[in-house]
Amino acid sequence: MPRTLTVTDHRRDSAGLTYVYPVVSRRAGGISVGINFNPNNACNWRCIYCQVPDLRRGAAPPLDKAQLQHELRGLLESILDGTFYQRFQVPPDHRTLKDISISGNGEPTTLAEFDQAIAAIEQTLAEIRLPPQTGKVIISNGSLIQRPEVQRGLARWSKLGGELWFKVDSATAEGIRRINGAAITPERVLTNLETAARLCPIWIQTCLFMLDGAPPSQEEQHAYLDFLATATARHIPLRGVLLYGLARPSMQPEAERLAPLPASWMEGFAEKIQAMGLKVKLTP
């Protein structure tokens, strides 16, 4: 009996593949083809809202580029010829290929062959006639932008028409440690953001939620808005800010401490960002 893919099914093995997985995306409003460089569930950060089970510290394993290309080609072809929609009983209103997203079970830029992986994806996409409006996204915490292979990969991705979603969940050192489990300063985040934005079109991506029954503090809110103001003052080219809430339960030990924010709170914070002249896309 065929499986049904729903907006709540974001498992990286949903199609029985190693590197490639389909998602019925609530944000995209259609099919997002995910690419997972971290099938070992390893990441250099540990975000408390992360939905990856058995998450561990580490880097992506060596990549089998031939397998990546074979899986990506096969999944995209089945979507474009319609057999994928029948196999997975995709709802009719979501039967559109919206984007290709390099995300997965960890930080994709920990892959040592990151630039080579982007080149392999580029070669595969050149063989397939994608709809012209198909988006191309890399979702990253931006912590490894200084690596030459990451910079080469981002530059290549940009030439493909891709963009980078750069994670900024907090603009205080304490908040970054608490939320992302990372020892990085806001100043370093800003420097990395500036480097990345010169290589590839960029959105800031921010997850907002209640922690221990409370929304982000006034201090956190002010620091975040100041961070955006500084980025604007430095003329860092940003496409805007992606604000989103908790879509699925965290698989981390802090899960019970997290809860969604009221939509009105999210909308109010989005308005403060818009007042700074930045575009905001909100997904509560």
Coordinates of N, CA and C in Angstrom, one line a residue, residues 18-20 34-37 63-74 102 111 116-121 124:
T18 N 19.6 7.8 0.8 CA 20.6 8.2 1.7 C 20.8 9.7 1.8
Y19 N 20.9 10.3 0.6 CA 21.2 11.8 0.5 C 20.0 12.7 0.2
V20 N 19.0 12.1 -0.4 CA 17.9 12.9 -0.9 C 16.6 12.5 -0.3
G34 N 14.9 17.8 -0.4 CA 15.9 18.0 0.5 C 17.2 17.2 0.1
I35 N 18.3 17.8 0.4 CA 19.6 17.1 0.2 C 20.3 17.0 1.6
N36 N 20.7 15.9 2.0 CA 21.2 15.6 3.4 C 22.6 15.2 3.3
F37 N 23.6 16.1 3.6 CA 25.0 15.7 3.6 C 25.4 15.0 4.9
L63 N 31.5 12.0 1.2 CA 30.3 11.9 0.3 C 30.6 11.0 -0.8
D64 N 29.6 10.2 -1.1 CA 29.6 9.4 -2.3 C 28.9 10.2 -3.4
K65 N 29.6 10.9 -4.2 CA 29.1 11.9 -5.2 C 28.2 11.1 -6.2
A66 N 28.7 10.0 -6.7 CA 27.9 9.2 -7.7 C 26.5 8.9 -7.1
Q67 N 26.5 8.4 -5.9 CA 25.2 8.0 -5.3 C 24.3 9.3 -5.1
L68 N 24.9 10.4 -4.7 CA 24.1 11.6 -4.6 C 23.5 12.0 -5.9
Q69 N 24.3 12.0 -7.0 CA 23.8 12.3 -8.3 C 22.7 11.4 -8.7
H70 N 22.9 10.1 -8.5 CA 21.9 9.1 -8.9 C 20.6 9.3 -8.2
E71 N 20.6 9.5 -6.9 CA 19.4 9.7 -6.1 C 18.7 11.0 -6.5
L72 N 19.5 12.0 -6.6 CA 18.8 13.3 -7.0 C 18.2 13.3 -8.4
R73 N 18.9 12.7 -9.3 CA 18.3 12.6 -10.7 C 17.0 11.7 -10.6
G74 N 17.1 10.6 -9.9 CA 15.9 9.7 -9.9 C 14.7 10.4 -9.3
I102 N 19.3 22.2 0.4 CA 20.4 21.5 1.1 C 20.3 21.8 2.6
L111 N 30.7 19.3 5.6 CA 31.2 18.4 4.6 C 32.5 18.9 4.0
Q116 N 32.8 20.4 -4.0 CA 32.7 19.4 -4.9 C 31.2 18.8 -5.0
A117 N 30.6 18.8 -3.8 CA 29.2 18.4 -3.7 C 28.3 19.4 -4.5
I118 N 28.5 20.7 -4.4 CA 27.7 21.6 -5.1 C 28.0 21.5 -6.6
A119 N 29.2 21.2 -7.0 CA 29.5 21.0 -8.4 C 28.8 19.7 -8.9
A120 N 28.7 18.7 -8.1 CA 28.0 17.5 -8.5 C 26.5 17.7 -8.7
I121 N 25.9 18.5 -7.8 CA 24.5 18.9 -7.9 C 24.3 19.7 -9.1
T124 N 24.1 17.5 -12.2 CA 22.9 16.8 -12.3 C 21.7 17.7 -12.7

